[in-house]
Tab-separated table of C-alpha atoms and ligand atoms in Angstrom:
chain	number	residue	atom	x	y	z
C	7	UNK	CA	0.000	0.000	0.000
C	8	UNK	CA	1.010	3.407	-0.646
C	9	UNK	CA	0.959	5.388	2.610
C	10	UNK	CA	1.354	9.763	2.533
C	11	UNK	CA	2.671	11.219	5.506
C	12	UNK	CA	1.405	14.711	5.226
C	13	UNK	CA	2.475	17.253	7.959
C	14	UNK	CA	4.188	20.722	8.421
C	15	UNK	CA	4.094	20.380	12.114
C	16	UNK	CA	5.243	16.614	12.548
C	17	UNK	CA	9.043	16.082	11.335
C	18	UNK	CA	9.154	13.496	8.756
C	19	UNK	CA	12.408	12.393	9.701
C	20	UNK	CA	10.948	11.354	13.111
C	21	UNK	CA	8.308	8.796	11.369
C	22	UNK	CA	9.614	7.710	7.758
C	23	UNK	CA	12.432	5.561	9.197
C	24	UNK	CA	10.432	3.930	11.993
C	25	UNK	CA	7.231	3.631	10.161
C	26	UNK	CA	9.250	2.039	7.088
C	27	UNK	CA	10.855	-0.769	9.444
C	28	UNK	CA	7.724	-1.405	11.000
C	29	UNK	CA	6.074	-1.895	7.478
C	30	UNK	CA	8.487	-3.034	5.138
C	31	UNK	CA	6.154	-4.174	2.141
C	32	UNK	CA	4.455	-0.811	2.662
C	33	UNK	CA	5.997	2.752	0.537
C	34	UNK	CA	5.567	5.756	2.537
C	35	UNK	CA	5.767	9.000	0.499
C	36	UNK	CA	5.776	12.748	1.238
C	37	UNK	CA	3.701	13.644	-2.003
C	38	UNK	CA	0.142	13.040	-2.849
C	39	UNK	CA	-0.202	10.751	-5.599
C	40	UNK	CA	-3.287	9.132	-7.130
C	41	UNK	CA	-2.527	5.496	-5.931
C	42	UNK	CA	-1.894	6.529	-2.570
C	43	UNK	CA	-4.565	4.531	-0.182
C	44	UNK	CA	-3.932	5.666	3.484
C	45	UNK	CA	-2.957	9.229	4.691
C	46	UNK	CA	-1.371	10.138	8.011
C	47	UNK	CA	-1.902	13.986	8.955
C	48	UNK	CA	-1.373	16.790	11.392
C	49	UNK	CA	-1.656	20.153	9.908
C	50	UNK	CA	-1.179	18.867	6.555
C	51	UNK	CA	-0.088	21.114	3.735
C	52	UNK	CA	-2.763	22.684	1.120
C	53	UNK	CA	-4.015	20.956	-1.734
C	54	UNK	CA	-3.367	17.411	0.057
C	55	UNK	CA	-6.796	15.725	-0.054
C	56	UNK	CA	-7.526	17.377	-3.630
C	57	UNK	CA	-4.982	15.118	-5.100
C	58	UNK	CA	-5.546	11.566	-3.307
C	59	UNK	CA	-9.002	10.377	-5.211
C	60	UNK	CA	-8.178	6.879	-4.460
C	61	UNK	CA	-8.229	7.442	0.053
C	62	UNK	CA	-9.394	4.544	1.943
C	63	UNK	CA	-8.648	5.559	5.255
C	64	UNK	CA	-6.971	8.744	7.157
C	65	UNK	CA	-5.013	8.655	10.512
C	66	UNK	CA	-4.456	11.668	12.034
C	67	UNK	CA	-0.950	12.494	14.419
C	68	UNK	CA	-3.252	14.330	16.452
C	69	UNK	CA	-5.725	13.324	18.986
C	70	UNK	CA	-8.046	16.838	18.506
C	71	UNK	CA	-9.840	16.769	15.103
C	72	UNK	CA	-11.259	19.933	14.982
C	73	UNK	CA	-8.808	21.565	12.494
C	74	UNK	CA	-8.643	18.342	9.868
C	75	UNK	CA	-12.542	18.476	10.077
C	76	UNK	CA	-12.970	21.805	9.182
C	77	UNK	CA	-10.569	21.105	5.930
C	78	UNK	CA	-13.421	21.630	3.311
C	79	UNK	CA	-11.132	19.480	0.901
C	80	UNK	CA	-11.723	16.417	3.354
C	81	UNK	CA	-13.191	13.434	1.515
C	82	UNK	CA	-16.415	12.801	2.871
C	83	UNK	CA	-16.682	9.104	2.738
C	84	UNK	CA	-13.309	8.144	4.159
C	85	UNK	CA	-12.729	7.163	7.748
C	86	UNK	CA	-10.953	9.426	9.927
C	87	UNK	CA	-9.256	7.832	13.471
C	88	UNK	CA	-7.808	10.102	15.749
C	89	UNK	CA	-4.901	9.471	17.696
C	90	UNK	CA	-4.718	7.732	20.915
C	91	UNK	CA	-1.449	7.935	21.917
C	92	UNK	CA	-0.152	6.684	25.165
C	93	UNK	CA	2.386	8.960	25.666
C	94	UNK	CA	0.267	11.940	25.290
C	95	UNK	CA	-1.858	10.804	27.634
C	96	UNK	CA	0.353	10.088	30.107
C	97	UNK	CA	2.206	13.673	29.710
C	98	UNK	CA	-1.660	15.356	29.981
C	99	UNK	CA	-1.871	13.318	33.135
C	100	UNK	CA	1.743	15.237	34.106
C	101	UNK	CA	0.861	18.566	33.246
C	102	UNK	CA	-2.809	18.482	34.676
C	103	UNK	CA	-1.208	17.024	38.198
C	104	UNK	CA	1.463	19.419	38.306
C	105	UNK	CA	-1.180	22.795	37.675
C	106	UNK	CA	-3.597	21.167	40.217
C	107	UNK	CA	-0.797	20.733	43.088
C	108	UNK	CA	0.719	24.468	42.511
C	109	UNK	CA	-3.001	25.744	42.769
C	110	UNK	CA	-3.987	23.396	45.547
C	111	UNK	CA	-0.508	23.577	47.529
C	112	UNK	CA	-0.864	27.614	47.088
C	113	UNK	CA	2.170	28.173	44.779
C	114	UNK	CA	0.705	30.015	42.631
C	115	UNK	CA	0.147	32.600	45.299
C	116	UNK	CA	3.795	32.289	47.009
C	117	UNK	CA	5.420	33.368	44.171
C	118	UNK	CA	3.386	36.598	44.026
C	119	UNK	CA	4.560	36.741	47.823
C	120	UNK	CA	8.348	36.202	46.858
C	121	UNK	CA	7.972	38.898	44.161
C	122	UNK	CA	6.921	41.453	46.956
C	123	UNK	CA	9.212	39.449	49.478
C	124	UNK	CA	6.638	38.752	51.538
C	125	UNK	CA	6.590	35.935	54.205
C	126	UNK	CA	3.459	34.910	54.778
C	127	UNK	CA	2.253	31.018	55.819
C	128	UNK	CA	-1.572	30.331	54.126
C	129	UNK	CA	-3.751	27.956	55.560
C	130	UNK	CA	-3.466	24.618	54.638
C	131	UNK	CA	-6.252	22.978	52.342
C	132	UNK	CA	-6.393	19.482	52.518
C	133	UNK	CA	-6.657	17.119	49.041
C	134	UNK	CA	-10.380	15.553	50.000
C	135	UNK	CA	-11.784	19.550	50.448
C	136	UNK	CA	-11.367	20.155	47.003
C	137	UNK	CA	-13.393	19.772	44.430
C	138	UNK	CA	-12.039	19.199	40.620
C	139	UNK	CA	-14.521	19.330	37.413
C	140	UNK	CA	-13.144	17.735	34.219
C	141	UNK	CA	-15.050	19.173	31.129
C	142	UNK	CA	-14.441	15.722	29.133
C	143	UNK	CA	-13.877	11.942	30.477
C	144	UNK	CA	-12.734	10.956	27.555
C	145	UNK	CA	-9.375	9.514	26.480
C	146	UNK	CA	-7.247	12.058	28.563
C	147	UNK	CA	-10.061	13.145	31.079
C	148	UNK	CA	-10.395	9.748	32.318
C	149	UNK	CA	-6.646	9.535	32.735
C	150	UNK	CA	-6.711	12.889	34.531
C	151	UNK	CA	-9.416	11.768	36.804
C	152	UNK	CA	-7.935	8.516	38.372
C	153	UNK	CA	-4.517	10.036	39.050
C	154	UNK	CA	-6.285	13.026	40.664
C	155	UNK	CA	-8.806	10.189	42.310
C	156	UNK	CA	-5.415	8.440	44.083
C	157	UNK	CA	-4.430	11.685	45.098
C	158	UNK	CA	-6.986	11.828	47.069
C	159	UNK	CA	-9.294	14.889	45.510
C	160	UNK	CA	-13.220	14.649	44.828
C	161	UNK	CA	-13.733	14.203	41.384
C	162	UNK	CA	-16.727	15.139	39.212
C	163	UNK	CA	-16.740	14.475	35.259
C	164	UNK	CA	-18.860	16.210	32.620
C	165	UNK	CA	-19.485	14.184	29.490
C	166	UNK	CA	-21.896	13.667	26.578
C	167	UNK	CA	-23.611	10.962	27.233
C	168	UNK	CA	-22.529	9.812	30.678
C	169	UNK	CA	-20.355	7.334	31.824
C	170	UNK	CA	-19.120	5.183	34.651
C	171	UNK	CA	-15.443	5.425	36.191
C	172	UNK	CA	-13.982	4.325	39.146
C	173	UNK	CA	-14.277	6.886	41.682
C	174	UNK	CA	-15.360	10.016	39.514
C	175	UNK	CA	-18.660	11.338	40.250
C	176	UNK	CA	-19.919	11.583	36.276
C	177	UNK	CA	-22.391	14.111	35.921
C	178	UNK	CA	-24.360	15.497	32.604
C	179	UNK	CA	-25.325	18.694	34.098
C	180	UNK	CA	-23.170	21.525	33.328
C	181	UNK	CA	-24.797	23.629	35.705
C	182	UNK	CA	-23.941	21.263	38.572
C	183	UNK	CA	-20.052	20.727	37.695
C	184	UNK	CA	-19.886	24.481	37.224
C	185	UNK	CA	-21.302	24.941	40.972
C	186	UNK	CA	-19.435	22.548	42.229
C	187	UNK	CA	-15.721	22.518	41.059
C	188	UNK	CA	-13.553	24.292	43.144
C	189	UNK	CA	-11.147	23.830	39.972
C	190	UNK	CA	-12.310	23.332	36.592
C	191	UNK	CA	-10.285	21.236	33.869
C	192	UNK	CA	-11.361	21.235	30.319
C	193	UNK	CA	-10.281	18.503	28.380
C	194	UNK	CA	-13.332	18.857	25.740
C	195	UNK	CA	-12.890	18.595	21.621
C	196	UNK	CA	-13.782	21.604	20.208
C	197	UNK	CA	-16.920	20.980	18.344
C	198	UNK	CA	-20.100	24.215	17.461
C	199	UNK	CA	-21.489	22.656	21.049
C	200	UNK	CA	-18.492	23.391	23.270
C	201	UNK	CA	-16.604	26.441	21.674
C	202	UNK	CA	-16.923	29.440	23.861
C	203	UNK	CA	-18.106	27.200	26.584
C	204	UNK	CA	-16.262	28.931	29.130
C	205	UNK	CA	-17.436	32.572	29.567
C	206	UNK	CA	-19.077	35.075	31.710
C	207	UNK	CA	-22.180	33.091	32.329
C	208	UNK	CA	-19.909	30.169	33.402
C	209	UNK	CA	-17.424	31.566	35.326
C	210	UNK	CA	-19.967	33.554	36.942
C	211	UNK	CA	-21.446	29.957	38.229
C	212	UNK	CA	-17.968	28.813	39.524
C	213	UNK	CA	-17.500	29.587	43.494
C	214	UNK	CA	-15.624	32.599	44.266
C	215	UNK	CA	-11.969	31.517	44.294
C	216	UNK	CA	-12.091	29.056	41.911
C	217	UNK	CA	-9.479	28.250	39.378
C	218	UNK	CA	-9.046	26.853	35.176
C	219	UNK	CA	-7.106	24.816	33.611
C	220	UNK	CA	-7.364	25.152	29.944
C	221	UNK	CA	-5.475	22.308	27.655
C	222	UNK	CA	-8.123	21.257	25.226
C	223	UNK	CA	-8.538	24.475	22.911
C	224	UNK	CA	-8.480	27.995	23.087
C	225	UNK	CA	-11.842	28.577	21.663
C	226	UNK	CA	-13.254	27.033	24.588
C	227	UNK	CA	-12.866	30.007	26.312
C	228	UNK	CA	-13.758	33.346	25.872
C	229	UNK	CA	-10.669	35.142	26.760
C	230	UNK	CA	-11.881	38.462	27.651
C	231	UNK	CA	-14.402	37.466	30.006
C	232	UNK	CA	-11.869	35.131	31.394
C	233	UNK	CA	-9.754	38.253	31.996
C	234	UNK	CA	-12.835	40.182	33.690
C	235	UNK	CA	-13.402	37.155	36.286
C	236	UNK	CA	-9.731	36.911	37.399
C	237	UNK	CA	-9.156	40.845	37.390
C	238	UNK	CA	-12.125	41.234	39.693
C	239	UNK	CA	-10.927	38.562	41.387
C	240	UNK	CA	-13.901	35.772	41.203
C	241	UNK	CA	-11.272	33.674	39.480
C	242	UNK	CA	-8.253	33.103	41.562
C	243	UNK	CA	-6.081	31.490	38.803
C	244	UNK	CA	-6.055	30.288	35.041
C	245	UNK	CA	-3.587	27.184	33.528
C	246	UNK	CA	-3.776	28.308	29.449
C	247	UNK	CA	-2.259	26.156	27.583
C	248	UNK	CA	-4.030	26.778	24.775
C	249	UNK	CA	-5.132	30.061	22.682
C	250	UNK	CA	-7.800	31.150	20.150
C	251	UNK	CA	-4.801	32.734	18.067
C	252	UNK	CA	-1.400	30.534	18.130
C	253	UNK	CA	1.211	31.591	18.793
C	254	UNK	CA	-0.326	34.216	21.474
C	255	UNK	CA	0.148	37.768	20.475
C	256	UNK	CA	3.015	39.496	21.810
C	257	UNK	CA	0.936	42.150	22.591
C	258	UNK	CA	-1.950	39.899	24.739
C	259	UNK	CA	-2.503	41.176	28.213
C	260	UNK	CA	-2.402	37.210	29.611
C	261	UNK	CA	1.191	37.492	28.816
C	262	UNK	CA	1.440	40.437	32.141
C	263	UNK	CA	-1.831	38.610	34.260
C	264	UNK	CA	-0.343	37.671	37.568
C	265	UNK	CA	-3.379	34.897	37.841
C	266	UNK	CA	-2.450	33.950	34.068
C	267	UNK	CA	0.253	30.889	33.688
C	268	UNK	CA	0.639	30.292	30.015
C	269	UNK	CA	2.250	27.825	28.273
C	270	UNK	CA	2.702	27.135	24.570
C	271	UNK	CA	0.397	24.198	23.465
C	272	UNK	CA	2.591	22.064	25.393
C	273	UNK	CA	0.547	20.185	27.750
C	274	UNK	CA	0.751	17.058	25.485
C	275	UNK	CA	2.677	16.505	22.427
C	276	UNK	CA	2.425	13.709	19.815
C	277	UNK	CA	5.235	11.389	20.653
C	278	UNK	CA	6.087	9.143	17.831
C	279	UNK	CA	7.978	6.664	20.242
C	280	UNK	CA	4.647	5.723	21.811
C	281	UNK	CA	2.035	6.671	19.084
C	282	UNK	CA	3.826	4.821	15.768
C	283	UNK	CA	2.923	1.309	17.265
C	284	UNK	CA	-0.590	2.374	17.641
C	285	UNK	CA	-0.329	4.294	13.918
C	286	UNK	CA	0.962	0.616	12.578
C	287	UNK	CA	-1.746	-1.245	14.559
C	288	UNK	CA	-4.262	0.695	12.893
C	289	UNK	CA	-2.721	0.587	9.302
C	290	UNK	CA	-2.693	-3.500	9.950
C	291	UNK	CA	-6.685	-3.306	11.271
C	292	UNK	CA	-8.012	-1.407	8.351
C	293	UNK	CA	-5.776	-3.576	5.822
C	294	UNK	CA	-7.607	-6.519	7.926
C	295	UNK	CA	-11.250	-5.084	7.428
C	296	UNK	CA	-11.402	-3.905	10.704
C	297	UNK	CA	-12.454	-0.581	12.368
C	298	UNK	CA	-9.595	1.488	13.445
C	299	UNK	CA	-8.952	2.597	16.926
C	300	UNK	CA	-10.076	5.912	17.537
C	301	UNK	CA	-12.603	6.134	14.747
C	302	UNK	CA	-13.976	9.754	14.345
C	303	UNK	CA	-17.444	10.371	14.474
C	304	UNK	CA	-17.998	12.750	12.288
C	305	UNK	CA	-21.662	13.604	13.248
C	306	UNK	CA	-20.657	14.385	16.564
C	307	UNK	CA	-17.535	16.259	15.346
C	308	UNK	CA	-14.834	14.157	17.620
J	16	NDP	P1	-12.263	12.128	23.716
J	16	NDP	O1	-13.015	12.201	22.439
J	16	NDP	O2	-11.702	10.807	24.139
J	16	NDP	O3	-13.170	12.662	24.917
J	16	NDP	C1	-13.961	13.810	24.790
J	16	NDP	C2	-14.851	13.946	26.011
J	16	NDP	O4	-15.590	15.171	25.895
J	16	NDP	C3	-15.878	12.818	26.135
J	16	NDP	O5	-16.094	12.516	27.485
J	16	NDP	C4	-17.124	13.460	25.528
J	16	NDP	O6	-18.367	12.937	25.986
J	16	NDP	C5	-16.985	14.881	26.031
J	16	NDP	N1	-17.794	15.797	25.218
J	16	NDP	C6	-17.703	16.067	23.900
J	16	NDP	N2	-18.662	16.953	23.519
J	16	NDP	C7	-19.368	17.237	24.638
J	16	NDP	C8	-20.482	18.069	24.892
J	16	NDP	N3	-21.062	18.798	23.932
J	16	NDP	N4	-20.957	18.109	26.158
J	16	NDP	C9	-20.399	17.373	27.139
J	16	NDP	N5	-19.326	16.553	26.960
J	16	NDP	C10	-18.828	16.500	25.720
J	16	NDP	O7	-11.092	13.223	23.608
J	16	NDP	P2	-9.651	13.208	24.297
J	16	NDP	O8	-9.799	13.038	25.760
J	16	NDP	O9	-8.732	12.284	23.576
J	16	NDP	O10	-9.132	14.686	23.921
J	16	NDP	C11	-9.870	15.840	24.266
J	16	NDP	C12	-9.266	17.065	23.587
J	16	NDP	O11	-8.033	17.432	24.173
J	16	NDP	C13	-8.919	16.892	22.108
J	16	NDP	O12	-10.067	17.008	21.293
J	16	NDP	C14	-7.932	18.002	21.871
J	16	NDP	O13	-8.605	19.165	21.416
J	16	NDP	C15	-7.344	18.278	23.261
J	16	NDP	N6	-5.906	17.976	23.307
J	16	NDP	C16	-5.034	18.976	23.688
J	16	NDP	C17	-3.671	18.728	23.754
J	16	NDP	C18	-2.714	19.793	24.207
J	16	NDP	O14	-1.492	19.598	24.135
J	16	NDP	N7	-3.158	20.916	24.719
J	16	NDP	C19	-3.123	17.410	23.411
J	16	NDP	C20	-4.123	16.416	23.075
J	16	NDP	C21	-5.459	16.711	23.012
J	16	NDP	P3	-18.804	11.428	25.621
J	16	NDP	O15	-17.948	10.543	26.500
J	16	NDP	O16	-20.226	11.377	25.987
J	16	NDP	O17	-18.508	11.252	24.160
């Protein structure tokens, strides 16, 4: 089978020679051709899917589909899996745990006290008096949750259509996560239901003092209004990993928030180490007939 990689944010040179020795009978190329059957993408360049009539089945290098289903060249028939990569999940399982313990352990708050070299002991809070909300139980959400679970916090998770895991409270109510979290993770897709999700209405239904951690996408939140609630201080803190324009603007004010910690759409990256085994596996299911792993639904729009 002829197999395109087709990226400008994934280095070729970090797939070709692994993916090659993993399928020998296979020929990867970095052109669209017409005989070319199977595509792997992340951000891939224009004009790819115009020239590739003969698709059978598209793997993306990313596990958010919300840019490679808005491609209007996509072929419409072909199936789409996204990635589920085990190393990505276990590095959004690092950077979630390490933004909840500086917000829970307070800091966030003693390094505004070193910059004004202030000593100053807060009270303690313990882990089972806090309450976190994860927007999303899916892939990485469910992760999140058990590794927060062991750490001892209450755990409430906002999804679709409901689910059951171990330990976290699931809950379809957005109303009731937003009352209840203390601290508010969203790990959503971006889809027309959850973009701007997170505004005025919805911080305004947060407790006073309550904190957000953004990794899933910037659009999820409505930046301004983000900026009102932590400036009047309703909002103790925000985690942004993630932006509605990337990279952020020199001249954003987030960049100067004291309650703002950014970083640059970092909080998991595709790691071909750990994801090309499960690219391969799902090469080898769709040559078998099979579904692949992480099918897209495209109705849903994740
Ligand atoms: P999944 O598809 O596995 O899980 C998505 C979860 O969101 C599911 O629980 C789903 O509910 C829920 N959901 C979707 N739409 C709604 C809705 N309208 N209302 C309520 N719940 C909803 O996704 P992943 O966990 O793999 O990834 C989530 C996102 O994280 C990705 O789409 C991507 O944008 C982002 N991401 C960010 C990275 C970064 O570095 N910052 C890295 C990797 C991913 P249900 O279970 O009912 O379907």
């Amino acid at each position: 089978v002829k197999i395109l990689f087709a990226s400008t944010s994934e280095p070729a040179g970090r797939w070709i020679p692994a993916l090659q020795a993993a399928l020998p009978d296979d020929r990867f190329v970095l052109e669209p051709a017409p005989d070319v059957e199977v595509a792997l993408v992340a951000q891939p360049p224009p004009r790819t899917f115009e020239r590739l009539p003969h698709l059978k089945f598209i793997q993306s290098l990313w596990m958010g589909v919300d840019q490679l289903l808005a491609n209007p060249a996509l072929p419409r028939r072909v199936p789409i899996a996204r990635l589920l990569d085990p190393g990505m999940i276990a590095a959004m399982t690092e950077t979630v745990l390490a933004h909840v313990l500086d917000w829970h352990r307070l800091h966030f708050r003693y390094r505004e006290q070193q910059a004004q070299r202030l000593w100053k002991p807060l009270p303690q809070v313990l882990a089972g008096e806090r309450t976190i909300g994860l927007l999303g139980i899916g892939e990485l959400g469910t992760a999140v949750g058990r590794a927060l679970c062991a750490r001892g916090f209450r755990v409430l998770g906002w999804s679709r259509r409901g689910k059951q895991v171990d330990g976290i409270e699931c809950i379809t109510d957005r109303n009731e996560v937003l009352a209840r979290s203390d601290l508010l993770v969203c790990m959503l897709p971006l889809t027309p239901q959850t973009r701007r999700i997170l505004n005025a209405q919805a911080f305004s239904q947060m407790p006073e003092g309550a904190c957000l951690i953004n990794v899933a996408r910037g659009a999820h939140v409505v930046e301004r209004d983000l900026v009102v609630a932590l400036d009047s201080g309703w909002l103790t803190h925000a985690y942004l990993d993630v932006f509605e324009n990337e990279p952020l603007d020199p001249e954003s004010p987030l960049w100067g928030n004291p309650r703002v910690t950014i970083t640059p759409h970092v909080a998991a990256l595709t790691e071909p180490r750990t994801a090309l085994p499960k690219v391969v596996e799902n090469i080898e299911r769709v040559r078998r007939g099979e579904a692949p792993e992480g099918l897209v639904d495209r109705v849903a729009g994740y």
